[in-house]
mmCIF file of C-alpha atoms and ligand atoms in Angstrom:
data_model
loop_
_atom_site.group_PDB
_atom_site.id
_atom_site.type_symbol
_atom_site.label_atom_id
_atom_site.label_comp_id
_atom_site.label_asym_id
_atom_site.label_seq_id
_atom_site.Cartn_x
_atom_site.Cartn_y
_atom_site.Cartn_z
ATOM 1 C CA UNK V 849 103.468 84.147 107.191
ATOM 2 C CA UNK V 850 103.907 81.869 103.958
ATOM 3 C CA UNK V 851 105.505 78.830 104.017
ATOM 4 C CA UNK V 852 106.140 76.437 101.318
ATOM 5 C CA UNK V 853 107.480 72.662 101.852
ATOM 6 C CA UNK V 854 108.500 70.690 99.304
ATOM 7 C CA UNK V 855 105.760 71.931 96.865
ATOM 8 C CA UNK V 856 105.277 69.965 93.677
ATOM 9 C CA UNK V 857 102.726 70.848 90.807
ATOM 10 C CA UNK V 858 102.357 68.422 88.093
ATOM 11 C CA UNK V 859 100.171 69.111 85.477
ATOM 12 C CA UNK V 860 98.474 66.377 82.815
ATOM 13 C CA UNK V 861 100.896 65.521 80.423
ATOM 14 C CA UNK V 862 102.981 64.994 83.019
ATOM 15 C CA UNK V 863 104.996 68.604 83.025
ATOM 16 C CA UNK V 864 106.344 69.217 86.126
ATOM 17 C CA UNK V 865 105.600 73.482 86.568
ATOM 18 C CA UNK V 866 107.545 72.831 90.082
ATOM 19 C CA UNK V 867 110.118 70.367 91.786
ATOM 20 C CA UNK V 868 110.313 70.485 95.425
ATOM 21 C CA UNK V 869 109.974 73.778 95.971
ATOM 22 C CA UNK V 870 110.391 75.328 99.434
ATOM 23 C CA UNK V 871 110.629 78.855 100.928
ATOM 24 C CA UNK V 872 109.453 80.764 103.781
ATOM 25 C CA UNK V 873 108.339 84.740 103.784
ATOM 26 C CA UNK V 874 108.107 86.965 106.780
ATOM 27 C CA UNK V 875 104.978 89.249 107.433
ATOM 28 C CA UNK V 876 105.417 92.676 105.839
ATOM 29 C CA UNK V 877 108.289 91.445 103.814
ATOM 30 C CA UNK V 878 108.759 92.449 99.674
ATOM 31 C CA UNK V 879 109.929 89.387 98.002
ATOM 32 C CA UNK V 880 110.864 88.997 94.041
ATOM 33 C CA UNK V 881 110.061 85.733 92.017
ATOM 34 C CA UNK V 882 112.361 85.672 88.903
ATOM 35 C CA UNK V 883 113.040 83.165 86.532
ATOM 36 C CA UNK V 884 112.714 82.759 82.382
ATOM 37 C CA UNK V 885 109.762 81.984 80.566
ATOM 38 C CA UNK V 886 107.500 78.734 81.563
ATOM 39 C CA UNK V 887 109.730 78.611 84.595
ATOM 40 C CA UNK V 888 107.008 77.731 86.955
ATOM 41 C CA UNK V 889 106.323 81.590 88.157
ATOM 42 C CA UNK V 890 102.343 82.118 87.464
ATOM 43 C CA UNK V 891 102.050 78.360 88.594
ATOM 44 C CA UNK V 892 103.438 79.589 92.196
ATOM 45 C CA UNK V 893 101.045 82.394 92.176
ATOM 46 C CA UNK V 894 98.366 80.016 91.512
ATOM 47 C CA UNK V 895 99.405 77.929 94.208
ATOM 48 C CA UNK V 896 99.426 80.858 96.818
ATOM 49 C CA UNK V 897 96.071 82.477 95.992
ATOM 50 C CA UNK V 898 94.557 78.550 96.165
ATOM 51 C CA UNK V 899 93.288 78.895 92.375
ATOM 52 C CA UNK V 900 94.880 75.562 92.385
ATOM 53 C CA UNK V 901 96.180 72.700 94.686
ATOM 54 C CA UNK V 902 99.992 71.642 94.856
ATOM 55 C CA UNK V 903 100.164 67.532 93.914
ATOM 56 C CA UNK V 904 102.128 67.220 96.814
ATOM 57 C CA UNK V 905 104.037 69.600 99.597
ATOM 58 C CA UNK V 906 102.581 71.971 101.774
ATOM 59 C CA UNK V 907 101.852 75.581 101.283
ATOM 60 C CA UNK V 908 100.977 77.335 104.723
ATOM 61 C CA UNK V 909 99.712 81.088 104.560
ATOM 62 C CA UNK V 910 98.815 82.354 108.036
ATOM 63 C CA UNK V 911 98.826 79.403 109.414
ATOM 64 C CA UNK V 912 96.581 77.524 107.695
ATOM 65 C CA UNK V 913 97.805 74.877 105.037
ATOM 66 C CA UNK V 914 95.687 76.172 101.898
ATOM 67 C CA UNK V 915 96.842 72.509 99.913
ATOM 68 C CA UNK V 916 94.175 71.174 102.568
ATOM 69 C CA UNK V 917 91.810 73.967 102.282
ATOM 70 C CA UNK V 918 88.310 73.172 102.267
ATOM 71 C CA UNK V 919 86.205 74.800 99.382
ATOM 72 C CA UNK V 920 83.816 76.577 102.148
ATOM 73 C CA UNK V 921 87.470 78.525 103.882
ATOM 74 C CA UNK V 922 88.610 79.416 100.488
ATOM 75 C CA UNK V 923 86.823 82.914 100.124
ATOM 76 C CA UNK V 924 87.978 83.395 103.533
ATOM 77 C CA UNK V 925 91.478 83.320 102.410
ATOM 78 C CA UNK V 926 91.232 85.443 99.444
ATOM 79 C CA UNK V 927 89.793 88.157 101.609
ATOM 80 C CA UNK V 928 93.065 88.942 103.237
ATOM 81 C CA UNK V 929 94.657 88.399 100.082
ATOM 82 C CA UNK V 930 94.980 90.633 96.882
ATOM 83 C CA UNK V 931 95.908 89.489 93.626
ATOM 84 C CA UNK V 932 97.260 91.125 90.432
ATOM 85 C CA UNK V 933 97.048 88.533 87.607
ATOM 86 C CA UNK V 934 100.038 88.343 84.744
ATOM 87 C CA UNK V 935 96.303 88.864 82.272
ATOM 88 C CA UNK V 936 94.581 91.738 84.347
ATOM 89 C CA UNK V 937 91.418 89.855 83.809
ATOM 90 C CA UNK V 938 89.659 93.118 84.115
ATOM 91 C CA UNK V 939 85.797 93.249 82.954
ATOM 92 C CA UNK V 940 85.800 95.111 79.744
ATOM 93 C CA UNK V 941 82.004 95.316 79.918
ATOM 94 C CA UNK V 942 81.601 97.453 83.003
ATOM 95 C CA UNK V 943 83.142 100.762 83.930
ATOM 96 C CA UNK V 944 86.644 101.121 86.011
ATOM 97 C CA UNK V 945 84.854 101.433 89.364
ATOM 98 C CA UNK V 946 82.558 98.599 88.808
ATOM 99 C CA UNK V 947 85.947 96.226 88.536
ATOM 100 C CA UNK V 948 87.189 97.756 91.695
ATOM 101 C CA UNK V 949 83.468 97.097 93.399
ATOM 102 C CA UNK V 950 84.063 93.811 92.440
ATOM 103 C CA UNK V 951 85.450 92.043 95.249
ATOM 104 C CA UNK V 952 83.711 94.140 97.734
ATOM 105 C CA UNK V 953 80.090 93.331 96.444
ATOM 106 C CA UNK V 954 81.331 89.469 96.462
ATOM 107 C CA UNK V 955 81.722 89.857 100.474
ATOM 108 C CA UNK V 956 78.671 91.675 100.871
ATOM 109 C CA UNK V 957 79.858 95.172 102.043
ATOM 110 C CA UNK V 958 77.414 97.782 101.921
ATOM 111 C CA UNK V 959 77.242 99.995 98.621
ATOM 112 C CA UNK V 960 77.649 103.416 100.342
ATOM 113 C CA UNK V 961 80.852 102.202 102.157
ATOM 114 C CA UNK V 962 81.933 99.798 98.839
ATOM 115 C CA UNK V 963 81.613 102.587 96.684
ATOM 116 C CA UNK V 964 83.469 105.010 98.786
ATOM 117 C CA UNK V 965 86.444 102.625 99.549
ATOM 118 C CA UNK V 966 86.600 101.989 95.897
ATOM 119 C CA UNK V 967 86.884 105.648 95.027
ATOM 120 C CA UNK V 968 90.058 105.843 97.476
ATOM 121 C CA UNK V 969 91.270 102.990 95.876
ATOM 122 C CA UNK V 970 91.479 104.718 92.209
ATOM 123 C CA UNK V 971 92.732 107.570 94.145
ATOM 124 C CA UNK V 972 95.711 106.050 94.951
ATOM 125 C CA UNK V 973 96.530 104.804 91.538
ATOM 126 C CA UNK V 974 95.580 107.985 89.398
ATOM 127 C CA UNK V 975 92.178 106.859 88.143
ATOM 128 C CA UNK V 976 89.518 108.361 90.020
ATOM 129 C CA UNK V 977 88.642 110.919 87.390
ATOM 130 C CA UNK V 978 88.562 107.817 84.924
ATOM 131 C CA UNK V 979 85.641 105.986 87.546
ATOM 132 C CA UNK V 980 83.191 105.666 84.411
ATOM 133 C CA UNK V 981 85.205 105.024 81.451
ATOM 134 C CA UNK V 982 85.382 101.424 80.354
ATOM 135 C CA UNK V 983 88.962 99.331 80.924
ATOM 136 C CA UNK V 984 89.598 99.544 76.869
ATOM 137 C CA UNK V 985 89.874 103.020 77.240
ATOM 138 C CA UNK V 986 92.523 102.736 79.470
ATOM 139 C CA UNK V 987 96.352 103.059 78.202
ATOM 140 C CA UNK V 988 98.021 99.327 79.351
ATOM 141 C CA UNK V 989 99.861 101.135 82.313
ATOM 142 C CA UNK V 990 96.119 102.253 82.938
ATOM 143 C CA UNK V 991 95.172 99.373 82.975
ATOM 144 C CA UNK V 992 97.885 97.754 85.108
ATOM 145 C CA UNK V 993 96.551 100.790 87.616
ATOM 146 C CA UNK V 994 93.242 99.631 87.661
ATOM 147 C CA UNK V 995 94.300 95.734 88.214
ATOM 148 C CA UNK V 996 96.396 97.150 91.165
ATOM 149 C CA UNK V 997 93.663 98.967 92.825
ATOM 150 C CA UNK V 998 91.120 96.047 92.300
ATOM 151 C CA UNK V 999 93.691 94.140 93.799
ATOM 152 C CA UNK V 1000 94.080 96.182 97.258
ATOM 153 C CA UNK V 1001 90.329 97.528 97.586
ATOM 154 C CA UNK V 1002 90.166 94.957 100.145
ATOM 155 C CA UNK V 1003 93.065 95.889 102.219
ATOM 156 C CA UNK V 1004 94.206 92.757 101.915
ATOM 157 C CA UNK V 1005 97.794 91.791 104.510
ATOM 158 C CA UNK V 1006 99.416 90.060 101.360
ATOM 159 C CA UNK V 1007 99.300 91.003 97.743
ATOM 160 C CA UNK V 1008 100.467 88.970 94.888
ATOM 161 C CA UNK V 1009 102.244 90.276 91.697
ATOM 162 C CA UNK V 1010 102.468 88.550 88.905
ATOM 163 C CA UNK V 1011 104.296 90.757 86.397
ATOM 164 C CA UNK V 1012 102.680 93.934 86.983
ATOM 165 C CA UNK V 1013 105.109 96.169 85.256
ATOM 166 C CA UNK V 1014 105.276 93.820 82.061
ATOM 167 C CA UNK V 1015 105.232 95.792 78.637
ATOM 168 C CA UNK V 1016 104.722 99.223 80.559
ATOM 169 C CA UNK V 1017 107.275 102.502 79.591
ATOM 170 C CA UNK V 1018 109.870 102.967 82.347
ATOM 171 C CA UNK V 1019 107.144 106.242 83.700
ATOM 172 C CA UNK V 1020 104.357 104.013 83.959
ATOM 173 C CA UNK V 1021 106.504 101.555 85.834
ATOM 174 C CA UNK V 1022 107.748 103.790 87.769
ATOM 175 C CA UNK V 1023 104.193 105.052 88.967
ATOM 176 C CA UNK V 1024 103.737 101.674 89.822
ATOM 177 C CA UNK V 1025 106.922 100.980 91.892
ATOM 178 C CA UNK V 1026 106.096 103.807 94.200
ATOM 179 C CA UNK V 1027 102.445 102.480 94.799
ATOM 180 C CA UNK V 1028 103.864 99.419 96.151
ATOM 181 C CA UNK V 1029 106.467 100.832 97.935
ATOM 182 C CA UNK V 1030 103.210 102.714 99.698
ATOM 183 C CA UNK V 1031 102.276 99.448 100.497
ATOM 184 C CA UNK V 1032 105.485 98.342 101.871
ATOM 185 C CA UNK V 1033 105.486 101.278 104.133
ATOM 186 C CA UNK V 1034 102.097 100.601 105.766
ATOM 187 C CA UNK V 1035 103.352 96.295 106.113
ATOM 188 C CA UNK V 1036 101.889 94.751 103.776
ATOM 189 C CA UNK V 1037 103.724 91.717 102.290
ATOM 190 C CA UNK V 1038 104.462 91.767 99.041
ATOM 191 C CA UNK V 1039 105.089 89.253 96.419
ATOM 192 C CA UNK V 1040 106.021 90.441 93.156
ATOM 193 C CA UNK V 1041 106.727 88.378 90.231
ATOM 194 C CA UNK V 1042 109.380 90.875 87.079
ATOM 195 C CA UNK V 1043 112.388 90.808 85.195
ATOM 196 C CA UNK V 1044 112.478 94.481 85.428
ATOM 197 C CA UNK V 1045 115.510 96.067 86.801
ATOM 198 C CA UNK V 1046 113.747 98.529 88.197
ATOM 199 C CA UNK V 1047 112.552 97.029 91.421
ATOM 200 C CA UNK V 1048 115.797 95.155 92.585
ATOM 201 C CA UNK V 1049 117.211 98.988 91.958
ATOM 202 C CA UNK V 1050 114.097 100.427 94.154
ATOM 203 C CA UNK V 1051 114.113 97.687 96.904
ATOM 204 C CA UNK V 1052 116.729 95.456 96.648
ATOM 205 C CA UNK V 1053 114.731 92.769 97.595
ATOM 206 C CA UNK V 1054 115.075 89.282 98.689
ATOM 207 C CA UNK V 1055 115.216 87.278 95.247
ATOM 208 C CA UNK V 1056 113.386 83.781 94.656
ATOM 209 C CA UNK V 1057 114.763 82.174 91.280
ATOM 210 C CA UNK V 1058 113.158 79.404 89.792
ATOM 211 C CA UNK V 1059 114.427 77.931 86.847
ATOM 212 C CA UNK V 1060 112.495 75.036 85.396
ATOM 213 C CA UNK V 1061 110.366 74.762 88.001
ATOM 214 C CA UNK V 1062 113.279 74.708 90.844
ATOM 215 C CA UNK V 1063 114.294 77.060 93.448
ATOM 216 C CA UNK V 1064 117.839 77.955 92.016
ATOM 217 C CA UNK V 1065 118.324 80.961 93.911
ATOM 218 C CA UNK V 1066 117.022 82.677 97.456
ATOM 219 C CA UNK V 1067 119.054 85.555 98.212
ATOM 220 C CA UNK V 1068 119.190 89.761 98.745
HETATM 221 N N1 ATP K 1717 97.218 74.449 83.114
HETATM 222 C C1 ATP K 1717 98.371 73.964 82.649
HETATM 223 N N2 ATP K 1717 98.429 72.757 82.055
HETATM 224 C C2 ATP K 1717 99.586 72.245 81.606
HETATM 225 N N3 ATP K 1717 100.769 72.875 81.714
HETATM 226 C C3 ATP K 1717 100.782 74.084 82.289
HETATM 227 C C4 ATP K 1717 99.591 74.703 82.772
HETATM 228 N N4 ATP K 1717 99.919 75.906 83.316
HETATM 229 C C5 ATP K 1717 101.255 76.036 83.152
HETATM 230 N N5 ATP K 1717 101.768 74.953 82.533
HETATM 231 C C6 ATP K 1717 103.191 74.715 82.216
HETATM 232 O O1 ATP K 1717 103.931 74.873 83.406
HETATM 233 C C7 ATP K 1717 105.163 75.523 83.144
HETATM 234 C C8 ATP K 1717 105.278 76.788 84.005
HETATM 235 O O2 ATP K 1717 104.340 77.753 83.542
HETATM 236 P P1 ATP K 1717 104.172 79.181 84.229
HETATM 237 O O3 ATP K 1717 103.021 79.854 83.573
HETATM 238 O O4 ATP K 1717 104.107 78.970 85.698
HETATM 239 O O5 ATP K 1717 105.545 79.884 83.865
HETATM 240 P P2 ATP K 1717 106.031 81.395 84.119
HETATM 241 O O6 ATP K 1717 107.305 81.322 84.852
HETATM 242 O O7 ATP K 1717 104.928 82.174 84.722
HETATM 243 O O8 ATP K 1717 106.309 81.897 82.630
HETATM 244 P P3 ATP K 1717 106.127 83.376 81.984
HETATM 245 O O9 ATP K 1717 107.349 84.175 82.364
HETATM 246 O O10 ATP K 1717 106.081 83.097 80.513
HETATM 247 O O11 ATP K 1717 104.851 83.960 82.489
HETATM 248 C C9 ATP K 1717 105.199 75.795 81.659
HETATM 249 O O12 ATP K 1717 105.910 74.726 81.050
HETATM 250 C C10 ATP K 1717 103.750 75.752 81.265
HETATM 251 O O13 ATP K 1717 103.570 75.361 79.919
HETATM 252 MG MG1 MG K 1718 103.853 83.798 84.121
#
């Protein structure tokens, strides 16, 4: 379902986020991205969601190769894709469903049917009696909750994790493990960048480990 070849991203300056990185991820499979600080994590996130281009390599995500995406196909992508940014970059000026209607008023759907699949959404993370309190009210782990259910309103075959249990209490984190092991169950693929314990204790899953912006590690 994902493939990377030889992906490089070079920023100006000429720092080198990644070196040749390749990988490959099966459909419905929970994989970990590890690695320290500035190692080259949120860049790969970046890189899978098409925010940005590799400079060179490939990166193909159900079958198409998004470093040769067209603008137009791009929203296209994202539809079948959910993301959960290392910033939440939740709207602090509307209300906790309006951030979850979000990305289902940017394709269009219906507000009857928008409304009611973001109300499940909450649901599943705790939040639906929170639907019209704004995101500063939220404690972080609320937060993290909302960004999560944002992030799968769309039902989206892949979702992206970039840190989602950072600076949360072992409970909250917790909370969160078993939402995406919810996920897991029903096949979605999951890529989840941590340094939290945690979920290699919960899933034991495949490890990617980049360290300076190389794959250094690729194992269970
Ligand atoms: N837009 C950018 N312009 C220039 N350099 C960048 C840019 N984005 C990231 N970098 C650099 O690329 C490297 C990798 O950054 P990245 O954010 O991917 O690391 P990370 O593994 O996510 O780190 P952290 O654990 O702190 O979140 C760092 O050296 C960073 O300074
Ligand atoms: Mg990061």
């Amino acid at each position: 379902m994902i493939s990377a070849s030889a992906v490089t991203k070079r920023y100006a300056q000429g720092i080198e986020a990644l070196k040749d990185v390749s990988f490959e991820i099966a459909d419905g499979e929970m994989v970990f991205i590890t690695g320290h600080s500035g190692a080259g994590k949120s860049t790969l996130f970046r890189l899978l969601a098409a925010i940005e281009k590799p400079t060179t390599g490939s990166i193909v995500v159900n079958g198409q190769n998004i470093a040769a995406l067209r603008r137009s196909a791009i929203p296209y992508l994202r539809r079948k894709l959910g993301m959960i940014f290392q910033d939440q970059k939740l709207l602090f000026d509307r209300s906790v469903l309006d951030n979850v209607l979000l990305p289902l008023s940017i394709v269009g759907m219906p507000m009857r049917e928008a409304q009611r699949r973001a109300r499940a959404a909450l649901d599943k993370v705790g939040l639906l009696e929170r639907e019209r309190a704004r995101p500063i009210a939220l404690s972080g782990g609320e937060q993290q909750r909302l960004a999560i259910a944002r992030a799968v309103v769309n039902r989206p075959s892949l979702l992206l994790a970039d840190e989602p249990t950072a600076n949360l209490d072992s409970e909250s984190a917790s909370h969160i493990l078993d939402i995406f092991r919810s996920f897991q169950q029903v096949g979605v693929t999951l890529v989840v960048a941590t340094h939290d314990q945690q979920w290699l204790a919960r899933f034991s899953p495949r490890v990617l480990r980049l360290e300076h912006g190389r794959l250094v590690g690729n194992d269970t």
